[in-house]
Coordinates of C-alpha atoms in Angstrom, one line a residue:
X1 CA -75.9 -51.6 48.0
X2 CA -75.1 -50.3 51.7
X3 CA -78.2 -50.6 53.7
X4 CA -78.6 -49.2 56.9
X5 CA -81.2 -49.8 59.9
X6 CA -84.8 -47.3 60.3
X7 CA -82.7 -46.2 63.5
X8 CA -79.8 -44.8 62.3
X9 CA -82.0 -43.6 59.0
X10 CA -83.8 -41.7 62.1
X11 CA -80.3 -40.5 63.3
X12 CA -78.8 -39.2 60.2
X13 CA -82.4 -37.3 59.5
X14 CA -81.6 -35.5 62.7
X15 CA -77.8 -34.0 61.4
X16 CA -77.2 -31.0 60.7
X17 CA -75.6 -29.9 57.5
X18 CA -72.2 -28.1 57.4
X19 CA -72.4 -24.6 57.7
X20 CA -73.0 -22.7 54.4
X21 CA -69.8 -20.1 55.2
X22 CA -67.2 -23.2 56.0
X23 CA -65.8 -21.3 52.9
X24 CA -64.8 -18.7 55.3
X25 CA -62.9 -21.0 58.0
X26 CA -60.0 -21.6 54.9
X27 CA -57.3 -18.9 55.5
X28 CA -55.6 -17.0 52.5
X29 CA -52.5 -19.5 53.0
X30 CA -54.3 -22.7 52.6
X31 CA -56.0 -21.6 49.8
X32 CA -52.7 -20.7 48.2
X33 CA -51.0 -23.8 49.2
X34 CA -53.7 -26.1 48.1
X35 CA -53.3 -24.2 44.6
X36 CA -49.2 -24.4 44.2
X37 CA -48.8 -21.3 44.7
X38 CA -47.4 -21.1 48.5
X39 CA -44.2 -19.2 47.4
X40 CA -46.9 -16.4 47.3
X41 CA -48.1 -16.4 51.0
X42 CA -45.6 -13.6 52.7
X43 CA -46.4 -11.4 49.8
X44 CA -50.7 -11.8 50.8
X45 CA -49.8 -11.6 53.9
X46 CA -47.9 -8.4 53.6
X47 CA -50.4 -7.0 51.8
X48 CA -52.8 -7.6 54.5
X49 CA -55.2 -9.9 51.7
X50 CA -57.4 -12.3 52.9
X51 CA -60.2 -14.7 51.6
X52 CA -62.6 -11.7 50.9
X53 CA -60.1 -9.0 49.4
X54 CA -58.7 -11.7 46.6
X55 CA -62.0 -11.8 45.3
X56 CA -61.6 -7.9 44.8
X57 CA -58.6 -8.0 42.8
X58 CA -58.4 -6.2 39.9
X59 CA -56.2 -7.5 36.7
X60 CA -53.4 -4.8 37.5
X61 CA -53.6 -5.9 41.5
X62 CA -52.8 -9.4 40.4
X63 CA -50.0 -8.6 38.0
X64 CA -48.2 -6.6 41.1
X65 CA -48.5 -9.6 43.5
X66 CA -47.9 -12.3 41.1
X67 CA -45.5 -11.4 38.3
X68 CA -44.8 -14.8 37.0
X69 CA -47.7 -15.0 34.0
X70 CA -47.8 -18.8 34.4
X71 CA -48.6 -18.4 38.4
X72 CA -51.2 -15.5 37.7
X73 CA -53.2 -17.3 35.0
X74 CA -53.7 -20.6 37.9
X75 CA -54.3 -18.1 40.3
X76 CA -57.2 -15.9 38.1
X77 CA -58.2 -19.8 37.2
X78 CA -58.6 -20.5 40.7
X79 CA -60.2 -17.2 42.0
X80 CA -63.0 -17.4 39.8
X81 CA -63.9 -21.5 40.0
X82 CA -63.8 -20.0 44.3
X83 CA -66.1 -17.0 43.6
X84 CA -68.6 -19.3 41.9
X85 CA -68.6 -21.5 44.9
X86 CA -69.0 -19.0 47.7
X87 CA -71.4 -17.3 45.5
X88 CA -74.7 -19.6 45.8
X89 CA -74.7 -20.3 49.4
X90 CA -77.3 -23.1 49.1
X91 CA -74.6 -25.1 47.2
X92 CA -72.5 -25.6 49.8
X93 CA -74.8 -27.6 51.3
X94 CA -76.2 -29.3 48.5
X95 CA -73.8 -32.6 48.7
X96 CA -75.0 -32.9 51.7
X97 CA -78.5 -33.1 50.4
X98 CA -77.7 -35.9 48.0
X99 CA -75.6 -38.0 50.2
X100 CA -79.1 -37.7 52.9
X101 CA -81.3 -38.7 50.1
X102 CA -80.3 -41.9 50.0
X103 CA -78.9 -44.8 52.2
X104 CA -76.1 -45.5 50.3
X105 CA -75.2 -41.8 50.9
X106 CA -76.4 -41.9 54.5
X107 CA -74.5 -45.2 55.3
X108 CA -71.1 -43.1 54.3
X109 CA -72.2 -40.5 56.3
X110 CA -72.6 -42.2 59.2
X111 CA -69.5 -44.2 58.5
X112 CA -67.0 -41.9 57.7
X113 CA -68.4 -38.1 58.7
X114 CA -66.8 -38.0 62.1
X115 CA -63.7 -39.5 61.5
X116 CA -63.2 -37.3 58.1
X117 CA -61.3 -40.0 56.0
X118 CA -62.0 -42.2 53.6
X119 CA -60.8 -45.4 52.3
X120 CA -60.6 -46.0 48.7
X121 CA -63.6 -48.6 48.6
X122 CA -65.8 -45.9 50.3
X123 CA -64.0 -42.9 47.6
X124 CA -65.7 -45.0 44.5
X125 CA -68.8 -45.5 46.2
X126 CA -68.8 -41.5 46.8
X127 CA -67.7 -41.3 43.5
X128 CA -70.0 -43.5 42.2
X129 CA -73.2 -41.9 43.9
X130 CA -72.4 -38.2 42.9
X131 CA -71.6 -39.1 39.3
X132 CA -75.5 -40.8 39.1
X133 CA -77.1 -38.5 40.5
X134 CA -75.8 -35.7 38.3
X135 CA -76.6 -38.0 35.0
X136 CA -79.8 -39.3 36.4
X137 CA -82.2 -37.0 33.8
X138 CA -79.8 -36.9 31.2
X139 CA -77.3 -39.0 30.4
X140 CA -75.8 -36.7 27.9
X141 CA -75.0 -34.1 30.1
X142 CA -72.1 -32.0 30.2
X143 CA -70.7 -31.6 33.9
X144 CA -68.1 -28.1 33.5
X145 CA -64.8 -27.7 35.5
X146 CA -66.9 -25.5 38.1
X147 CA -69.5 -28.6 38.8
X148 CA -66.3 -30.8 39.3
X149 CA -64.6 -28.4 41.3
X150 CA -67.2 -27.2 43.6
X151 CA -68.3 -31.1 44.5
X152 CA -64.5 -32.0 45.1
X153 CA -64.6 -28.8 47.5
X154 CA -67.7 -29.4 49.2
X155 CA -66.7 -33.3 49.9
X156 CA -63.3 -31.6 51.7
X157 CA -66.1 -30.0 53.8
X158 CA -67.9 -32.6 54.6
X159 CA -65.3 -35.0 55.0
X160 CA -62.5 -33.0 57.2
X161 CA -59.5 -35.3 56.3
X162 CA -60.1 -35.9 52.5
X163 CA -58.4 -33.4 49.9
X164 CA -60.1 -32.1 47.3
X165 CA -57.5 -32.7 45.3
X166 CA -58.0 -36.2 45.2
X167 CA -61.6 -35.9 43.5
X168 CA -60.5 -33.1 40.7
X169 CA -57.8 -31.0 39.5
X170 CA -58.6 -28.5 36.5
X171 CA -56.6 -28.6 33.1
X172 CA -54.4 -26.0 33.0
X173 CA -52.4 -24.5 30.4
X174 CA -49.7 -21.8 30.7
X175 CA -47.9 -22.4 27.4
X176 CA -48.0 -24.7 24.8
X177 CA -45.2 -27.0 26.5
X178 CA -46.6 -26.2 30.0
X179 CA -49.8 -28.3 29.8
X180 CA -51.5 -30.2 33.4
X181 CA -54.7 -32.5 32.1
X182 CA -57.8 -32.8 34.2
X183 CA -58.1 -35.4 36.5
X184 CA -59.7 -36.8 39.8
X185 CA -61.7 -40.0 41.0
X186 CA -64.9 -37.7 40.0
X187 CA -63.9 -37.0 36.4
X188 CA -62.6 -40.7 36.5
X189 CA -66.0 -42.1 37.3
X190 CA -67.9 -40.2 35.1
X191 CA -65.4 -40.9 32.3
X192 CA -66.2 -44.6 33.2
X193 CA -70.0 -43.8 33.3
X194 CA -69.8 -42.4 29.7
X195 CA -68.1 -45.6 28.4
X196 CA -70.5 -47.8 29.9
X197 CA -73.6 -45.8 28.4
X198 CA -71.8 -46.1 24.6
X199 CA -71.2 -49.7 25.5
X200 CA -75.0 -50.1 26.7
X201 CA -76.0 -47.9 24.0
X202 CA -78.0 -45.5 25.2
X203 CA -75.6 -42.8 23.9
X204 CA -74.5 -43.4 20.3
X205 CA -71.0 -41.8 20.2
X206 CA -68.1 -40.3 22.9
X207 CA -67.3 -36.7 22.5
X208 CA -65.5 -35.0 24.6
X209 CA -68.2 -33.1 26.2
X210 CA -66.3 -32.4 29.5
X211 CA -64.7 -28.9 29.3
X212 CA -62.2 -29.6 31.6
X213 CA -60.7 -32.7 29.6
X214 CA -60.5 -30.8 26.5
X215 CA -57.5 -30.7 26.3
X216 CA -55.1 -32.0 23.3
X217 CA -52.0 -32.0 25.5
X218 CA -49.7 -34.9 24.8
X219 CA -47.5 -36.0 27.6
X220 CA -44.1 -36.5 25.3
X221 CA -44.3 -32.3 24.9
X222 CA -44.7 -32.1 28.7
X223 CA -41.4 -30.2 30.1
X224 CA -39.4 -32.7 32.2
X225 CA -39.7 -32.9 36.0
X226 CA -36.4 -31.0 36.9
X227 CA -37.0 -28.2 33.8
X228 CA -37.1 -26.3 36.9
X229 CA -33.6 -26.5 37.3
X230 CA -33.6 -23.9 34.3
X231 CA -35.4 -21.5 36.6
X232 CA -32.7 -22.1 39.7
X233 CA -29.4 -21.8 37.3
X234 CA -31.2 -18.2 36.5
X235 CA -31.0 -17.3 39.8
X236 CA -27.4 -18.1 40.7
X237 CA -24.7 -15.8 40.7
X238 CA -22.0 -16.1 38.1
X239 CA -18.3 -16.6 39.2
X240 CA -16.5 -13.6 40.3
X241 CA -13.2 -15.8 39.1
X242 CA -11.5 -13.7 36.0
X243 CA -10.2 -17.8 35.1
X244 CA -13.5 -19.3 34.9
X245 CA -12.4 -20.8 31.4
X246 CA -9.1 -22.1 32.7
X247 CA -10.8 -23.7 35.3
X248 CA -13.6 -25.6 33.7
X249 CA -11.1 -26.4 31.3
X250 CA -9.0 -28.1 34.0
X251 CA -12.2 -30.3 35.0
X252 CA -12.9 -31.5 31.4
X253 CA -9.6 -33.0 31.9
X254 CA -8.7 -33.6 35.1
X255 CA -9.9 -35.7 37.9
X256 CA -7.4 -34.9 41.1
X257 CA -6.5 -33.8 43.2
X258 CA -10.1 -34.4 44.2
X259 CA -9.4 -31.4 46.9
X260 CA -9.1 -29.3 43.7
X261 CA -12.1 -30.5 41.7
X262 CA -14.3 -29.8 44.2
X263 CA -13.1 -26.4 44.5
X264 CA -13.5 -25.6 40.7
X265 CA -16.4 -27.3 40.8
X266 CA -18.3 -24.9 43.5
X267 CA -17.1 -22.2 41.5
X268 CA -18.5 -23.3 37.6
X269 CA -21.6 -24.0 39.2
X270 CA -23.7 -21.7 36.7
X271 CA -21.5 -21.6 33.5
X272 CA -21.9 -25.8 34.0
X273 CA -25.1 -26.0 34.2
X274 CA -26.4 -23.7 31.6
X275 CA -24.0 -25.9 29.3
X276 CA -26.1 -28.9 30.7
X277 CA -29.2 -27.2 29.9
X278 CA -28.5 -26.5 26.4
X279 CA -30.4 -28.2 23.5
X280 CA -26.9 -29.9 22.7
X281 CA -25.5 -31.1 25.7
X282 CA -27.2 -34.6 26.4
X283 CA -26.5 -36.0 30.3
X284 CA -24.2 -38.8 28.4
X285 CA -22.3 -35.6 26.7
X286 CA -21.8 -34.0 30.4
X287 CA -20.3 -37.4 31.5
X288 CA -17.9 -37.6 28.8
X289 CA -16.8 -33.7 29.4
X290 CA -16.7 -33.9 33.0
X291 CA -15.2 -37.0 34.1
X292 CA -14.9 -36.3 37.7
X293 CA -18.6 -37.0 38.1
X294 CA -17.7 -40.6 36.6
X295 CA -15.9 -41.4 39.6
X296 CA -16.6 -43.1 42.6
X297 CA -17.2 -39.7 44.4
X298 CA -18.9 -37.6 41.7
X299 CA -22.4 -38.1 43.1
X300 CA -21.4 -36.1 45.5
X301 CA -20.3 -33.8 42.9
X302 CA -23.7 -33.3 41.6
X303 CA -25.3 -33.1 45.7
X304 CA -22.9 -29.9 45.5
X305 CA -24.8 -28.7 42.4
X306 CA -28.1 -29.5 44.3
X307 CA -27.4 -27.8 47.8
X308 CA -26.2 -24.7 45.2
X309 CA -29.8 -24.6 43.1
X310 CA -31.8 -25.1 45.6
X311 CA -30.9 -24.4 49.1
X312 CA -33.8 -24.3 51.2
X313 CA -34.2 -28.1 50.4
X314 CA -31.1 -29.9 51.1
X315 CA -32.3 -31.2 54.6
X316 CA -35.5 -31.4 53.8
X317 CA -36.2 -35.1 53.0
X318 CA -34.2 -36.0 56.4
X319 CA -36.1 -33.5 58.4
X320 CA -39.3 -35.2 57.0
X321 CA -38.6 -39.1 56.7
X322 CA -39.0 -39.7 60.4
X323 CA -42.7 -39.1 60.6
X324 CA -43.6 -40.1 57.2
X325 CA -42.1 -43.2 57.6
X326 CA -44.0 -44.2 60.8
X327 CA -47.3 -43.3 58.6
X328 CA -46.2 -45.5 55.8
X329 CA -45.1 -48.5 57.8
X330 CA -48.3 -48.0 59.7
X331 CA -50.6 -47.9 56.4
X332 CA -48.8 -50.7 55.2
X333 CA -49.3 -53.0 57.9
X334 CA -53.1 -52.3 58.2
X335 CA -53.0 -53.3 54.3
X336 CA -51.3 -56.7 55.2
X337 CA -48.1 -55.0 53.1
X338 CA -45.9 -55.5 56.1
X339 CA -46.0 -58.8 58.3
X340 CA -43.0 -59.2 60.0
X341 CA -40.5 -56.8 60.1
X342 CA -37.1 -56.1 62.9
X343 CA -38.0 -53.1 64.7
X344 CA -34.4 -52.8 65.7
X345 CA -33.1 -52.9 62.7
X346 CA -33.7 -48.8 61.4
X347 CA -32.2 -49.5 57.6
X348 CA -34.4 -52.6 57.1
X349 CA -37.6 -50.8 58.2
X350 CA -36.8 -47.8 55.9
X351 CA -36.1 -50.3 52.7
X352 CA -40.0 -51.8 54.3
X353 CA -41.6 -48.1 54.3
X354 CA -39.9 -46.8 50.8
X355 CA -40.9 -50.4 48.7
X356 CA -44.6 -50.3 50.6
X357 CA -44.9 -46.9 48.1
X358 CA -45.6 -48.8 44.7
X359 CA -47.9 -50.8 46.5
X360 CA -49.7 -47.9 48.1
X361 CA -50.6 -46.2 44.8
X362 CA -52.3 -47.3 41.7
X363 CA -50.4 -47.5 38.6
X364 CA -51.1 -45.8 35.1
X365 CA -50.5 -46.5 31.6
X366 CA -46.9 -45.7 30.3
X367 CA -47.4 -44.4 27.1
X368 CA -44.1 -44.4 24.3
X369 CA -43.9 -42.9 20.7
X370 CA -41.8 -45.6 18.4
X371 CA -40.9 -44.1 14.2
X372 CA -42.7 -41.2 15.2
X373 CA -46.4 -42.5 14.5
X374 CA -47.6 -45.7 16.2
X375 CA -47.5 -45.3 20.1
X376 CA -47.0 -47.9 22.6
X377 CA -49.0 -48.5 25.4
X378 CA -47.5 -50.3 28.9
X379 CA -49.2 -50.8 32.4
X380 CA -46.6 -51.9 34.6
X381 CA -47.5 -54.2 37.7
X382 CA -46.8 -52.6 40.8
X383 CA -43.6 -54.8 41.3
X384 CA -42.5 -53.4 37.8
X385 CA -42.9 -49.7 39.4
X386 CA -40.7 -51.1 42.3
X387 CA -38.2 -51.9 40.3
X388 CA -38.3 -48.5 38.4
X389 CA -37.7 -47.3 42.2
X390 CA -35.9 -49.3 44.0
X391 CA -34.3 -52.3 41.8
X392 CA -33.6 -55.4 44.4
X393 CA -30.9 -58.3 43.7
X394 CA -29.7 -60.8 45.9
X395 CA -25.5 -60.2 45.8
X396 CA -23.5 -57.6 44.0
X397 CA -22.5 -59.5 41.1
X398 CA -26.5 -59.0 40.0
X399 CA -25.8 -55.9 39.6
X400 CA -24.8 -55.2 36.3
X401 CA -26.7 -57.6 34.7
X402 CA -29.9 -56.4 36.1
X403 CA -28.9 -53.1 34.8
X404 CA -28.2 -54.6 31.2
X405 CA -32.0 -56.2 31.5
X406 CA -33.9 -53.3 32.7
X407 CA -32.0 -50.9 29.9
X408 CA -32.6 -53.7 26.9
X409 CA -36.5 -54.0 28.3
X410 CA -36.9 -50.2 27.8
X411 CA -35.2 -50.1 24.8
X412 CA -37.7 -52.6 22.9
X413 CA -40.6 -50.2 24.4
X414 CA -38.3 -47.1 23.1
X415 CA -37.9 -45.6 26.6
X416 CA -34.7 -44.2 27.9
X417 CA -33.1 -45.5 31.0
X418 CA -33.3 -43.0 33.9
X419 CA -31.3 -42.7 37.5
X420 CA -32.7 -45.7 39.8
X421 CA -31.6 -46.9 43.0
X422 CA -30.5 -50.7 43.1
X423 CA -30.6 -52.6 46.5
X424 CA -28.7 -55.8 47.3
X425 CA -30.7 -57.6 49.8
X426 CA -29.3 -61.2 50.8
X427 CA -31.8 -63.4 51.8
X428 CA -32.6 -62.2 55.8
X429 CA -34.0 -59.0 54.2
X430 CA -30.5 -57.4 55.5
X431 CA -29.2 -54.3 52.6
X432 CA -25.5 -55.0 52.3
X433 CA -25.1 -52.7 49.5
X434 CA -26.6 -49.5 48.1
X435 CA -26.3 -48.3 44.6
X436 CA -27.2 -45.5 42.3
X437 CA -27.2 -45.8 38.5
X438 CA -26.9 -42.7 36.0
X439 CA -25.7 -42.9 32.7
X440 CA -24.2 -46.5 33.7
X441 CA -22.3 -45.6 36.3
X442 CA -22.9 -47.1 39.9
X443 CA -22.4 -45.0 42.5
X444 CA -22.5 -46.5 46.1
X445 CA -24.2 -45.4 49.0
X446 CA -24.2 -45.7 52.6
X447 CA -27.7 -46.2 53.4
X448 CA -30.9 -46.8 51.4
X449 CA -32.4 -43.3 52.3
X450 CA -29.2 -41.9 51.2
X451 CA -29.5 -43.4 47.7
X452 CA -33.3 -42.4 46.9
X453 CA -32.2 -39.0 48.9
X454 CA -29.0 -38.3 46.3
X455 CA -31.0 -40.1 43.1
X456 CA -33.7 -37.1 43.6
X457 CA -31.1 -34.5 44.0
X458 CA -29.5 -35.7 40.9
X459 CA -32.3 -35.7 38.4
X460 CA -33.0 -32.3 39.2
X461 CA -29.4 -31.2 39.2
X462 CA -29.2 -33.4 35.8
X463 CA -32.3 -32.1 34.0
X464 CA -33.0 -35.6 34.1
X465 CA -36.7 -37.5 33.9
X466 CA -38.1 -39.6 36.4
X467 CA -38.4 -43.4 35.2
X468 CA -41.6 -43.7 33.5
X469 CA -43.0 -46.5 35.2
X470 CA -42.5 -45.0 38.6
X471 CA -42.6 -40.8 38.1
X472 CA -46.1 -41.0 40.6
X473 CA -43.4 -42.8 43.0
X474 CA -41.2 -40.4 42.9
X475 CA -43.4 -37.6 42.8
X476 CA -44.7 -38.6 45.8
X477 CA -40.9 -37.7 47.2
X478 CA -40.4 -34.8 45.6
X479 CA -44.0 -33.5 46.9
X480 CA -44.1 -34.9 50.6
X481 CA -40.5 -36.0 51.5
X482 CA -38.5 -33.0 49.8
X483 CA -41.5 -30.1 50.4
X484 CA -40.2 -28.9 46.5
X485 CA -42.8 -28.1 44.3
X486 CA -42.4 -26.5 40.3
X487 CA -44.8 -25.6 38.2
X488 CA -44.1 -28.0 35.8
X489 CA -44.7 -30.9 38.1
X490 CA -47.5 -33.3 37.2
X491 CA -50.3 -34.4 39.6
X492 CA -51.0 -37.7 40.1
X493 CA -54.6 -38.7 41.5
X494 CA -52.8 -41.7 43.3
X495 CA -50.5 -39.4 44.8
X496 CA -53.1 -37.0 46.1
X497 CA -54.7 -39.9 47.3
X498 CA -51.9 -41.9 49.4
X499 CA -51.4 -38.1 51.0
X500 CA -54.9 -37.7 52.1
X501 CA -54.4 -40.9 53.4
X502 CA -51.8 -40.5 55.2
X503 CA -53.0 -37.6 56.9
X504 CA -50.2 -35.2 55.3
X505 CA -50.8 -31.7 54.8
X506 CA -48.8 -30.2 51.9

């Protein structure tokens, strides 16, 4: 236990508690940010909405500012678990009462208050005290969404730089395929508290007495990452061209002039991809009718498709990398991640900041479905969800035959192989050759940033997943590096967590 000296136990006596309307200090557009649902913001702010009027809302006000049923029930989800909070204004201050009641509490207090950031040994022990002291008289107790919630909230409070993300997201459901479960490093801790109680046995039996967990969602139903895509085809504009058939007849069965393909290939843009987004058309299928995009050059064909869907995010991950990468590099190194590493050398300290990722985050289990009844459960190492990633061999002729081993491994797990990136790094740590791999085809890149850049672009554009053993990876990319958030994207606590750490607002 943390024990501090009768000195500073005087000291931390003397502090004040956070103000019980820090509520208040949150505009309308961080609230709606920190909730997904940013997209919203100019509408608020046109309608001259703040923290105070959104609680005055009626059903029919909502419905006119946020049309989308799936956005409006997280929003009413949200507005309520916020009125309960700023409704009891002793509660705002009441983490702060637990974490002085102690000197467990009072040593993180002291430790971590002013600076406003955590690290993850001093998150558990957070964890660890708030989770006892709400079982300490009954260790049966059910602790609601709105108990989770409002401690997560009131630890952003008191700690300045920590998310509440981190400490618990709600289970949402907006349709029976669009299912997020519960999570957080409190729900975490008190799911571990429970076990240990039935494995002490002072309960008898688990039941899933957390209303937040309660849900029956099953992450093989979950929409894939890029279903979004669906959403961006709906909003392009079909092709004014009276030969739209005679032209994406000519791709199916041409592949130059390359002038040409491109050309048709701008202009079947929609009529394309609502093909690719049919039930019947698999991303193997697409290859085999399109066999431009099997080409050397048909990544680019699919970065067209990208810039076309999704506009506003085509320069985003290079506008962003800069910055982030002088965070990640700097993390790493304080985590003894990074020793030595050539300053000069940009392409070599990019490959250093995008492998640090997988060893920045903790991993989860990977869960498979073989003959429809017995599932499969797989933890990968953290240099297994590196390789899901970024795949590194040692000369070009590994190539292939690491891309044979990594599809037979799936296979016997009864996972599908998903677009990667594949590095060739010779023994100095130098990158002499890029690659990305998509339904078995290598497509070569001129820089490392450029592969994970163009493999992100192309699962979306593809409908594609991201590998299973490194989806929190790339989700990370998606989420900081790109700035493109959907609604069906799943949160990762680990995520949320490497963010906070990294001091990135999103």
């Amino acid at each position: 236990m943390y024990l501090i000296s009768s000195s500073n136990v005087k000291k931390i006596s003397r502090m004040e508690p956070p103000p019980v309307d820090e509520a208040a200090e949150k505009t309308i557009s961080d609230y709606l940010r920190s909730w997904g649902l940013e997209a919203y913001i100019p509408k608020f702010l046109e309608e001259s909405i703040d923290v105070e009027t959104l609680q005055m809302l009626s059903e029919a006000d909502l419905k006119d500012l946020v049309p989308i049923i799936g956005h409006r029930a997280k929003l009413t989800t949200q507005i309520k678990l916020l009125t309960n909070i700023m409704s009891n204004a002793f509660e705002n201050t009441e983490l702060y009462g637990i974490l002085s009641s102690s000197n467990e509490g009072k040593g993180l207090l002291l430790q971590y208050q002013e600076k406003g950031l955590l690290n993850n040994a001093a998150r558990r022990r957070l964890c660890n005290l708030i989770i006892t002291h709400e079982l300490k008289n009954d260790a049966e107790k059910k602790i609601p969404s709105s108990r989770f919630y409002q401690l997560a909230y009131e630890i952003s409070k008191i700690f300045k730089q920590e998310s509440s993300s981190v400490y618990f997201i709600p289970y949402a459901s907006f349709s029976p395929l669009q299912k997020t479960s519960a999570k957080g490093k409190l729900l975490d801790q008190y799911r571990q508290r429970r076990r240990d109680f039935i494995k002490s046995g002072i309960i008898k039996s688990f039941e899933r007495r957390c209303s937040s967990s309660s849900s029956n969602s099953n992450e093989q139903y979950s929409p894939r990452p890029s279903t979004s895509a669906q959403e961006a085809i709906s909003h392009l504009e079909g092709s004014k061209s009276v030969n739209i058939s005679e032209k994406l007849l000519w791709l199916q069965n041409n592949c130059d002039p390359w002038q040409m393909v491109e050309s048709y290939w701008e202009v079947t843009t929609k009529e394309r991809l609502n093909d690719l987004a049919s039930k019947n058309m698999t991303i193997s299928n697409y290859f085999t009718k399109y066999k431009a995009i099997n080409l050397s050059g048909g990544i680019y064909l699919l970065l067209k498709d990208f810039k076309i869907m999704y506009p506003d995010y085509g320069d985003k991950f290079n506008e962003n990398w800069p910055l982030i990468k002088s965070k990640l590099i700097s993390i790493a190194k304080k985590k003894g991640l990074i020793n030595e590493i050539d300053e000069s050398n940009e392409e070599q300290t990019d490959l250093a900041a995008l492998t640090s990722l997988p060893f920045l985050m903790s991993t989860s289990n990977v869960t498979s479905t073989k003959k429809a009844t017995k599932k499969t459960h797989w933890r990968p190492s953290k240099r297994e969800v590196l390789e899901g990633f970024i795949t590194q061999v040692a000369s070009p002729a590994e190539v292939a035959v690491e891309i044979t081993r990594k599809r037979d491994k799936l296979m016997k797990m009864d996972l599908q192989m998903q677009p990667f990136v594949i590095a060739v790094v010779s023994p100095n740590e130098s990158i002499t050759a890029r690659y990305i791999v998509i339904n078995n085809i290598t497509y070569e890149m001129p820089t490392i940033t450029k592969a994970v850049e163009a493999c992100l672009k192309a699962i979306f554009v593809l409908n594609a997943e991201y590998p299973k053993e490194s989806r929190h990876v790339w989700q990370f990319v998606q989420t900081v590096l790109f700035e493109l958030k959907t609604k069906y994207d799943k949160s990762f606590t680990a995520v949320n967590t490497l963010i906070s750490d990294l001091g990135i607002k999103t």
